[in-house]
Short mmCIF file of C-alpha atoms and ligand atoms in Angstrom, two decimals:
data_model
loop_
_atom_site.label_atom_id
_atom_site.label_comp_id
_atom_site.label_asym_id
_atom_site.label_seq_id
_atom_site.Cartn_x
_atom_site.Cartn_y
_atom_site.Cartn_z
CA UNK A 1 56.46 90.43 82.45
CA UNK A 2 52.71 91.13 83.29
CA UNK A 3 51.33 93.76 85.35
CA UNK A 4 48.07 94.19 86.37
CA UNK A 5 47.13 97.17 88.61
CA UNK A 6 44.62 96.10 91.30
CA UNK A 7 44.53 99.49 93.10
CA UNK A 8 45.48 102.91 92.15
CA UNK A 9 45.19 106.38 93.94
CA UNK A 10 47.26 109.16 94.33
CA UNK A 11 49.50 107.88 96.87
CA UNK A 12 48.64 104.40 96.88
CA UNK A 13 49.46 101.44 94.31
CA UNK A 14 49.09 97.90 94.28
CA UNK A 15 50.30 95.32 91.42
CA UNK A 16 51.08 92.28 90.40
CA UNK A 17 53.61 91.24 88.16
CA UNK A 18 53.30 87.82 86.46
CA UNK A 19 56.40 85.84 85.71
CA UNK A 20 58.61 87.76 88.18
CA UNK A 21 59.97 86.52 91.75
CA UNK A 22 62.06 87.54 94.55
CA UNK A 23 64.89 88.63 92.25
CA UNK A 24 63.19 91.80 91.10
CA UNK A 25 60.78 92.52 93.60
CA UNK A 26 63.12 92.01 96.63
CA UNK A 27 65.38 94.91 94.65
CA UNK A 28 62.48 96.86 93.64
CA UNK A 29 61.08 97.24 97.16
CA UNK A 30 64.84 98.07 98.45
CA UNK A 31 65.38 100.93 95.61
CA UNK A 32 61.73 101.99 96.63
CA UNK A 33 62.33 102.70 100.39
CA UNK A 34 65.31 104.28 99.07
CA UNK A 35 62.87 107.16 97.71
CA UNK A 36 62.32 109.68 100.37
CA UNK A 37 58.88 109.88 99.37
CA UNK A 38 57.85 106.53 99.60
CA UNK A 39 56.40 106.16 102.98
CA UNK A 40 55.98 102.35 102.26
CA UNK A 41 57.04 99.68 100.07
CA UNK A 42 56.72 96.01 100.26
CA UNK A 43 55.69 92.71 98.17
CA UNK A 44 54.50 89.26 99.25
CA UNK A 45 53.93 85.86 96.85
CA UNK A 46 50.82 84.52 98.40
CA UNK A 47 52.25 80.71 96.89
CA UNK A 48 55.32 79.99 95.61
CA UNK A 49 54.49 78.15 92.50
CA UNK A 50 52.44 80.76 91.20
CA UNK A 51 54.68 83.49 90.45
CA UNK A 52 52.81 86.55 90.72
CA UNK A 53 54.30 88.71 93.76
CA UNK A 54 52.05 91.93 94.49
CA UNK A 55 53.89 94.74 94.91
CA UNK A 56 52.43 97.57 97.07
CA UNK A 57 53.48 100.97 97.07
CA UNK A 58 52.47 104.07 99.29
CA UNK A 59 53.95 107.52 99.42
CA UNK A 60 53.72 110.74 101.25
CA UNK A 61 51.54 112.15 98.28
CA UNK A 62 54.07 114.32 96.97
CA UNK A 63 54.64 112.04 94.24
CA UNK A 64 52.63 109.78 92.28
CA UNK A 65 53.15 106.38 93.82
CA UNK A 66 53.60 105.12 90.10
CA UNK A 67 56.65 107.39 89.14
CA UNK A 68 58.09 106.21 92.22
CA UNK A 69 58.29 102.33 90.41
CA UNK A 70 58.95 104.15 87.09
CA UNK A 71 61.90 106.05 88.83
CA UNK A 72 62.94 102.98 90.96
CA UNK A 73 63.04 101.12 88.01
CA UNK A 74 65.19 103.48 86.01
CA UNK A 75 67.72 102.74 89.22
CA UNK A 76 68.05 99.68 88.94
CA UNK A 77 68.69 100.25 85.25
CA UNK A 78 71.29 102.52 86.38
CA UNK A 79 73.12 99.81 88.84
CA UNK A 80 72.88 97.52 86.23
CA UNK A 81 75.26 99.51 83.70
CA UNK A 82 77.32 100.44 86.11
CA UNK A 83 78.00 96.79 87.08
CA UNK A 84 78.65 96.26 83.50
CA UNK A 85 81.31 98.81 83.54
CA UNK A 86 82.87 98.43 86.52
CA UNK A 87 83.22 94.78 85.61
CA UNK A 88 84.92 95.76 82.29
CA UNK A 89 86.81 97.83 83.62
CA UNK A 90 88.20 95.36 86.09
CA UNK A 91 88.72 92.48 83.43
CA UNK A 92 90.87 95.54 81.29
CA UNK A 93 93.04 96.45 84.60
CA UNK A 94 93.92 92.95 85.75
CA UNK A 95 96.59 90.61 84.25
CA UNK A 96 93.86 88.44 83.11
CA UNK A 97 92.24 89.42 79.69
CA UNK B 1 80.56 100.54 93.03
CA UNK B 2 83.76 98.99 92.12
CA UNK B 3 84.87 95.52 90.98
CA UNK B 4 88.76 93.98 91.96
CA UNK B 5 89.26 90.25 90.65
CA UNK B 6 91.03 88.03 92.70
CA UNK B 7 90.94 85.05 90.88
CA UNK B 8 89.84 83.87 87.64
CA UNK B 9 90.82 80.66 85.25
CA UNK B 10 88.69 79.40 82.01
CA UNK B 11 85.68 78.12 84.55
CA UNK B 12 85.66 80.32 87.58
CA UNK B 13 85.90 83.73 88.88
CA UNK B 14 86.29 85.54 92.50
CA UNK B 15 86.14 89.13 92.82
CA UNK B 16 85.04 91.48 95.41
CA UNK B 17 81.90 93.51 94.68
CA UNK B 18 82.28 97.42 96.28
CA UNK B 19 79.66 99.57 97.14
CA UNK B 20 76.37 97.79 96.62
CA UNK B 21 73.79 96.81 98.47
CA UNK B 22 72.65 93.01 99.01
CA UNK B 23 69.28 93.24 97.50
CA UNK B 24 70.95 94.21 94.10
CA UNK B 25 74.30 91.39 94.54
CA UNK B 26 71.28 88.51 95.31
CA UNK B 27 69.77 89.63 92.16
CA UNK B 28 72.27 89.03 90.14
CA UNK B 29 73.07 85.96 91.79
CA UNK B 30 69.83 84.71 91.63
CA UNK B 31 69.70 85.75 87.95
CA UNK B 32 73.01 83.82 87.30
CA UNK B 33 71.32 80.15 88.89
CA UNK B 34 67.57 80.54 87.40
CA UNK B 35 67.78 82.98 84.16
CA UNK B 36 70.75 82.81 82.11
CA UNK B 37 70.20 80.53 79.27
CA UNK B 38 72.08 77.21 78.46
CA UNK B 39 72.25 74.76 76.20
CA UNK B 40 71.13 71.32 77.28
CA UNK B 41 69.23 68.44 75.73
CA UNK B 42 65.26 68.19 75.80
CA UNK B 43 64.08 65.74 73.83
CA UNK B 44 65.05 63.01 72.47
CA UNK B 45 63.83 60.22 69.99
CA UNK B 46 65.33 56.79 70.67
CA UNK B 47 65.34 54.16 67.49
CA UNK B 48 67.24 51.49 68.81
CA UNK B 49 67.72 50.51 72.72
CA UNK B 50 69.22 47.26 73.34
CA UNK B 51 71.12 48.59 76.42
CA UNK B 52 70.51 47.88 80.24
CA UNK B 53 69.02 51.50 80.59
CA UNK B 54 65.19 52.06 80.06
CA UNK B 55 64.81 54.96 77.23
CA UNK B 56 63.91 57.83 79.83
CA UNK B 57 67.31 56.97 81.81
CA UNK B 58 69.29 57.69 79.22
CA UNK B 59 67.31 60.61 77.82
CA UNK B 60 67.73 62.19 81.24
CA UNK B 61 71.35 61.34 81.43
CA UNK B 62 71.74 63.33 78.05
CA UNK B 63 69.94 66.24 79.32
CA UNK B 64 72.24 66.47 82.30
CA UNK B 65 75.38 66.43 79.96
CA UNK B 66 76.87 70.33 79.67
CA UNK B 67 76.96 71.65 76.30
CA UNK B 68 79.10 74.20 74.68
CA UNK B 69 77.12 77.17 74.70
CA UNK B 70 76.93 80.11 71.22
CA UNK B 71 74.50 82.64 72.84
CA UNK B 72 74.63 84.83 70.04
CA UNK B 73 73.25 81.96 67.57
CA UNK B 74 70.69 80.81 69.20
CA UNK B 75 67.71 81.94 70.98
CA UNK B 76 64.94 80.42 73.82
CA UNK B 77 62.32 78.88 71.75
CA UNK B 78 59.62 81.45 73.27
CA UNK B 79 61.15 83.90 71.98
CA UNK B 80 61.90 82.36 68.30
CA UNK B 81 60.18 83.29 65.00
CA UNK B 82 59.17 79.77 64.94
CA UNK B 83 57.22 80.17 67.91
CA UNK B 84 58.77 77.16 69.83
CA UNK B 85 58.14 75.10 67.55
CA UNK B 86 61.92 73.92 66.67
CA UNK B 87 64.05 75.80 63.95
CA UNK B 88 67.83 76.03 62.75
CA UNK B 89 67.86 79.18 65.35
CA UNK B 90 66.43 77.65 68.47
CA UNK B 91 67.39 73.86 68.01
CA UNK B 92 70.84 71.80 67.49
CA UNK B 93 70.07 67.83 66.48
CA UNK B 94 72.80 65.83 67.81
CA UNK B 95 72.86 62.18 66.88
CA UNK B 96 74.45 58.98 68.47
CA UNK B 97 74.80 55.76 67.49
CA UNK B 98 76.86 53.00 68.85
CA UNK B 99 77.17 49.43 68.76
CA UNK B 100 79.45 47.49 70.84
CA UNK B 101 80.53 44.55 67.75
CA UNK B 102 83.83 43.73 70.05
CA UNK B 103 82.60 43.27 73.77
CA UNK B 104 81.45 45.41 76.48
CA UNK B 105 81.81 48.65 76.20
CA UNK B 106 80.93 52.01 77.52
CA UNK B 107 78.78 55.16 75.43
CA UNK B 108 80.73 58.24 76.54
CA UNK B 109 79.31 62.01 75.60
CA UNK B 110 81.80 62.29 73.28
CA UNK B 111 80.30 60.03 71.15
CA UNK B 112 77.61 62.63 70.32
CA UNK B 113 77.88 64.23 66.98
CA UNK B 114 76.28 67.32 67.04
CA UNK B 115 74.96 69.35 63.70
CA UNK B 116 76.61 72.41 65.39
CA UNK B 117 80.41 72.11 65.73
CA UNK B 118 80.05 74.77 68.21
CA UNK B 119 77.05 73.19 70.79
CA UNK B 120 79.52 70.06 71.56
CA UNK B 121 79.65 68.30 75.56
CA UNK B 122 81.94 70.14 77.33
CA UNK B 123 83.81 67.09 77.96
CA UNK B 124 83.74 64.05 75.56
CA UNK B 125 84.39 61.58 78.77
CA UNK B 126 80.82 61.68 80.29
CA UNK B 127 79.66 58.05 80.54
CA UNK B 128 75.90 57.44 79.66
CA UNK B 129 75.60 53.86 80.02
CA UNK B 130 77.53 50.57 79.36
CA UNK B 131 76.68 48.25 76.54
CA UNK B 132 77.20 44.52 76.06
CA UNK B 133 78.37 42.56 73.52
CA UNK B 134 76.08 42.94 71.13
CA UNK B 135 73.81 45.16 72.35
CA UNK B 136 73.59 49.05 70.50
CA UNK B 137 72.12 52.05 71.32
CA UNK B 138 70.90 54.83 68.45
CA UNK B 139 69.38 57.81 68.70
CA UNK B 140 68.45 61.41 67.77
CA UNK B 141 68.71 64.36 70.27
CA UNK B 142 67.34 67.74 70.37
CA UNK B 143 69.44 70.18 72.32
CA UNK B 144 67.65 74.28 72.92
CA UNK B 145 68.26 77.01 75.15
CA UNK B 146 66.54 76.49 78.39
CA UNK B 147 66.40 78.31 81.68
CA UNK B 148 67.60 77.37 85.12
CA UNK B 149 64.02 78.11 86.89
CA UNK B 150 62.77 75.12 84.25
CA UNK B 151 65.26 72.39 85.51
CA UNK B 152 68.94 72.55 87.09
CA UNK B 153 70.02 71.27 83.44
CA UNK B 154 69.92 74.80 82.31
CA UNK B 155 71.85 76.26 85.03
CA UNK B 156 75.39 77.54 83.66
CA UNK B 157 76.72 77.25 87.04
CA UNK B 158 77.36 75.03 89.64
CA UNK B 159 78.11 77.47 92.25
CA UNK B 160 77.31 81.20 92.80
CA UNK B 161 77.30 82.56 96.00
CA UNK B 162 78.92 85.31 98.02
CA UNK B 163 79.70 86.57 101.23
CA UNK B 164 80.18 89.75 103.15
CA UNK B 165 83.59 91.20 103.52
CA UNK B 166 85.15 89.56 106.85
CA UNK B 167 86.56 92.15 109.25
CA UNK B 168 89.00 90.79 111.77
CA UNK B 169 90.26 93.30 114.45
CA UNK B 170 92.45 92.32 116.85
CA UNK B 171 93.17 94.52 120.09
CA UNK B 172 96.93 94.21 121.04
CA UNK B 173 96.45 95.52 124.24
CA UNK B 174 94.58 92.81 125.91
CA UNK B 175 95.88 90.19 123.66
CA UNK B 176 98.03 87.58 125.77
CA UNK B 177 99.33 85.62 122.56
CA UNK B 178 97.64 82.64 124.43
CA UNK B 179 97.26 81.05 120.85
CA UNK B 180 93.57 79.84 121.66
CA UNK B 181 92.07 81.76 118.59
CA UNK B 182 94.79 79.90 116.33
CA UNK B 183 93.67 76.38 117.50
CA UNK B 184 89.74 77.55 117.39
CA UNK B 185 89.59 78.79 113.77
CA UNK B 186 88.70 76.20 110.98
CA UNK B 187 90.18 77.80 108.21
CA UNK B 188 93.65 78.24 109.51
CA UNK B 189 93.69 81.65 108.79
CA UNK B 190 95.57 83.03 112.65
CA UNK B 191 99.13 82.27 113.46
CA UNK B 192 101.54 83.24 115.99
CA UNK B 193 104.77 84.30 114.87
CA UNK B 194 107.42 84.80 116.91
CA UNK B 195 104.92 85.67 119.86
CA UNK B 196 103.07 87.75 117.66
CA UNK B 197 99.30 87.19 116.53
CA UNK B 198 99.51 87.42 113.02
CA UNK B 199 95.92 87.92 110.99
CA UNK B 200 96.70 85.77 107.42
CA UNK B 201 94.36 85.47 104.78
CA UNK B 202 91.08 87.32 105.73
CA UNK B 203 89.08 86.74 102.86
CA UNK B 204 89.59 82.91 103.78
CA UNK B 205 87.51 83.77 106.70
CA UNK B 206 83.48 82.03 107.12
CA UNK B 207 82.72 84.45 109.61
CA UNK B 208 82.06 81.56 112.44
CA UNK B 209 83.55 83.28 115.07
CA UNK B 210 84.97 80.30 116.63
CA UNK B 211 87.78 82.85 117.82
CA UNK B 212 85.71 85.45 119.25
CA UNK B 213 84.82 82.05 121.69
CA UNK B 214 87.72 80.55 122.45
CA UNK B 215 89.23 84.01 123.32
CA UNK B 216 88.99 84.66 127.17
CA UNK B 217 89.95 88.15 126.81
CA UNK B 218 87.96 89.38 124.06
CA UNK B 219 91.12 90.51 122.48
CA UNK B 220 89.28 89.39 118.80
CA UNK B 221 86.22 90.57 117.31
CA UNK B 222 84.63 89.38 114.46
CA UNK B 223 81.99 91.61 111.98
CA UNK B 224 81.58 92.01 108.33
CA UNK B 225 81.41 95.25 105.99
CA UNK B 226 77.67 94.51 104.44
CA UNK B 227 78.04 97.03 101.46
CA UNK B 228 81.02 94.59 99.91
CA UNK B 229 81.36 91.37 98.82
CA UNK B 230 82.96 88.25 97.66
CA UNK B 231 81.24 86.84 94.89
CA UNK B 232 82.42 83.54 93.90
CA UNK B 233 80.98 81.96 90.54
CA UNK B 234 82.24 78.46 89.15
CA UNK B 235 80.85 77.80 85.93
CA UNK B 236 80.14 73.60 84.37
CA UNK B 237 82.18 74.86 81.19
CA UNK B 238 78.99 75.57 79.03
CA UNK B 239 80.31 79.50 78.96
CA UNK B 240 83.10 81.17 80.60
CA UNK B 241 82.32 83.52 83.76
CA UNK B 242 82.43 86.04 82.45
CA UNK B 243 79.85 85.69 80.13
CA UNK B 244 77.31 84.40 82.56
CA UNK B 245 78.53 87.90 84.77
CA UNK B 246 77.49 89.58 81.71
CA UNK B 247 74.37 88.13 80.25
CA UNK B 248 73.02 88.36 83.56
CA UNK B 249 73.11 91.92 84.14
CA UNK B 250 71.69 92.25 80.75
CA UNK B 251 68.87 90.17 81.87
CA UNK B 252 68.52 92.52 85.24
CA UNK B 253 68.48 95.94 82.67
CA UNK B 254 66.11 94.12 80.39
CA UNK B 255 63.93 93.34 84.02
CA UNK B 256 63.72 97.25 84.69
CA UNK B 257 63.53 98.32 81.08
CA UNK B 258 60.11 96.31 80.99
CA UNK B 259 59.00 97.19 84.24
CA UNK B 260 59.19 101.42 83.18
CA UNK B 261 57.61 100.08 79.60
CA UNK B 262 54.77 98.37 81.34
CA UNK B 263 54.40 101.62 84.17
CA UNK B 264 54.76 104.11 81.13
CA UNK B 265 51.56 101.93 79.40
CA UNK B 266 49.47 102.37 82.69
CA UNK B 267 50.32 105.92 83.29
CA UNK B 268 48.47 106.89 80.16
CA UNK B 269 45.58 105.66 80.98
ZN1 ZN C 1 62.87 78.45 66.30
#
């Protein structure tokens, strides 16, 4: 993973992120809008052999549009370990182990 | 979010997912087809081809041949000390050689001998091409870990897909037990019992709503629960499923453990 930030301002931020595709910027955006201070989330991939989505983020200005990704991401870090566990768990409690 | 396993044998696993989202279930399915590492065969040096087959044939029929897979001995090549280059961590050689002295016969997978006991086909009854008297086929194969986003060879699964939650709900009260909705649904999942609409298997259900059509009244209604889901993975044998489950949410943490790396780096400045 690459990013290169192509605009920054206090409520505004634009990126791309080389080597990533729909599977993390399709969640990313969704955990974004999730954030009551995001006003706006969104990414496109302008072809779909070059796999660098731009991600754009705006927000209300309470918060700095790039702890809203940093945050975001953290969430998704979050859903990932609980998947782990409830998975675990579920593998433990059935008849199958 | 909660997890409940309905089925699961040595290949393949259905369970219903509880409580998420779809953005975050497509992730991890998408992970599962394009990002969890295999084992599969990539190059290959042929010394002796008397077959039928051109060399590239059969070098692509060995790639497409599952492999046992040992995640924890082996890693991609871009990420090896070697630097891709080909070590004893990143690389299995697997060697075949076969002559058919007795008449025609046929070069199965199994006939592979691999360096690694544990990176062996998953099944030794793959045919990869058929010989004549007289005619012999050697070579030396390279098996690494590859990716499904580089070519379908990589891809530890031949399915993985879900679905939404079906809801069926019937309303008793203008139902006629006509019986139309049994005869209209594909999956056989409506019967009439003694007079009675009886709803069977509902998780059988593709949401196609061929009742909700044939029904007159509109006694039956169709809709699905969008926050759960019925995740069905079947696996070609190179790991079990729940392995794949498992490496690919790793892959997923590892995603947004980069990402806040990367957005810490840029915050400094
Ligand atoms: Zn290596």
């Amino acid at each position: 993973m690459k990013i290169k930030i192509l605009e920054r301002t206090d409520r505004e931020l634009e990126f791309e992120l080389e080597g990533e595709g729909h599977t993390l910027c399709n969640l990313l955006r969704k955990v974004l809008l999730e954030d009551e201070d995001v006003t706006f989330a969104g990414y496109r991939i302008e072809h779909p052999l070059i796999g660098k989505p731009k991600v754009y983020v705006r927000t209300n200005g309470e918060k700095d549009p790039l702890e809203a990704v940093i945050e975001a991401a953290k969430k998704i870090k979050k859903m990932a370990e609980e998947f782990r566990e409830a998975f675990l768990n579920s593998l433990k409690g059935s008849h199958y182990e | 979010m909660n997890i409940r396993i309905l089925e699961k044998d040595e290949n393949s696993i259905k369970f219903i997912l509880e409580d998420v989202d779809v953005a975050f279930t497509n992730s991890l399915r998408r992970i599962i087809l394009a990002e969890v590492p295999t084992m599969a065969i990539d190059d290959v040096i042929i010394i002796e081809n008397s077959s039928p087959l051109f060399d590239e044939i059969i070098a692509h029929r060995l790639g497409l041949i599952p492999l046992k897979t040992d995640l924890d001995a082996y890693v991609l090549p871009e990420k090896c000390e070697c630097g891709g280059e080909g070590c004893a961590n990143c690389q299995v050689a697997l060697t075949l050689e076969v002559e058919a002295t007795d008449g025609p016969m046929t070069v199965y997978s199994g006939h592979l001998k691999s360096q690694d006991p544990k990176i062996v086909p998953v099944s030794e009854k793959i045919p990869i091409v058929k010989l004549a008297k007289g005619q012999k086929l050697v070579l030396e194969a390279y098996a690494r870990l590859g990716q499904g986003k580089e070519h379908a060879k990589w891809q530890p699964v031949s399915v993985a897909a879900y679905k939404y939650l079906p809801i069926i709900n019937l309303d008793y009260e203008k139902c006629d037990q006509c019986g139309a909705c049994v005869e209209a649904c594909p999956r056989e999942i409506l019967e009439l019992k003694n007079g009675e609409l009886v709803i069977g298997d509902v998780f059988n259900c593709n949401l196609c709503k061929s009742c909700e059509e044939a029904c007159d009244l509109e006694a039956i209604k169709i809709s699905f629960d969008d926050r759960t889901f019925i995740f069905t993975i079947e696996g070609t044998g190179v790991l079990p499923p729940e392995r794949i489950l498992e490496e690919a949410v790793k892959i997923l943490a590892e995603k947004a453990d980069q990402l806040i790396e990367e957005m810490e780096k840029v915050k400094g400045t």
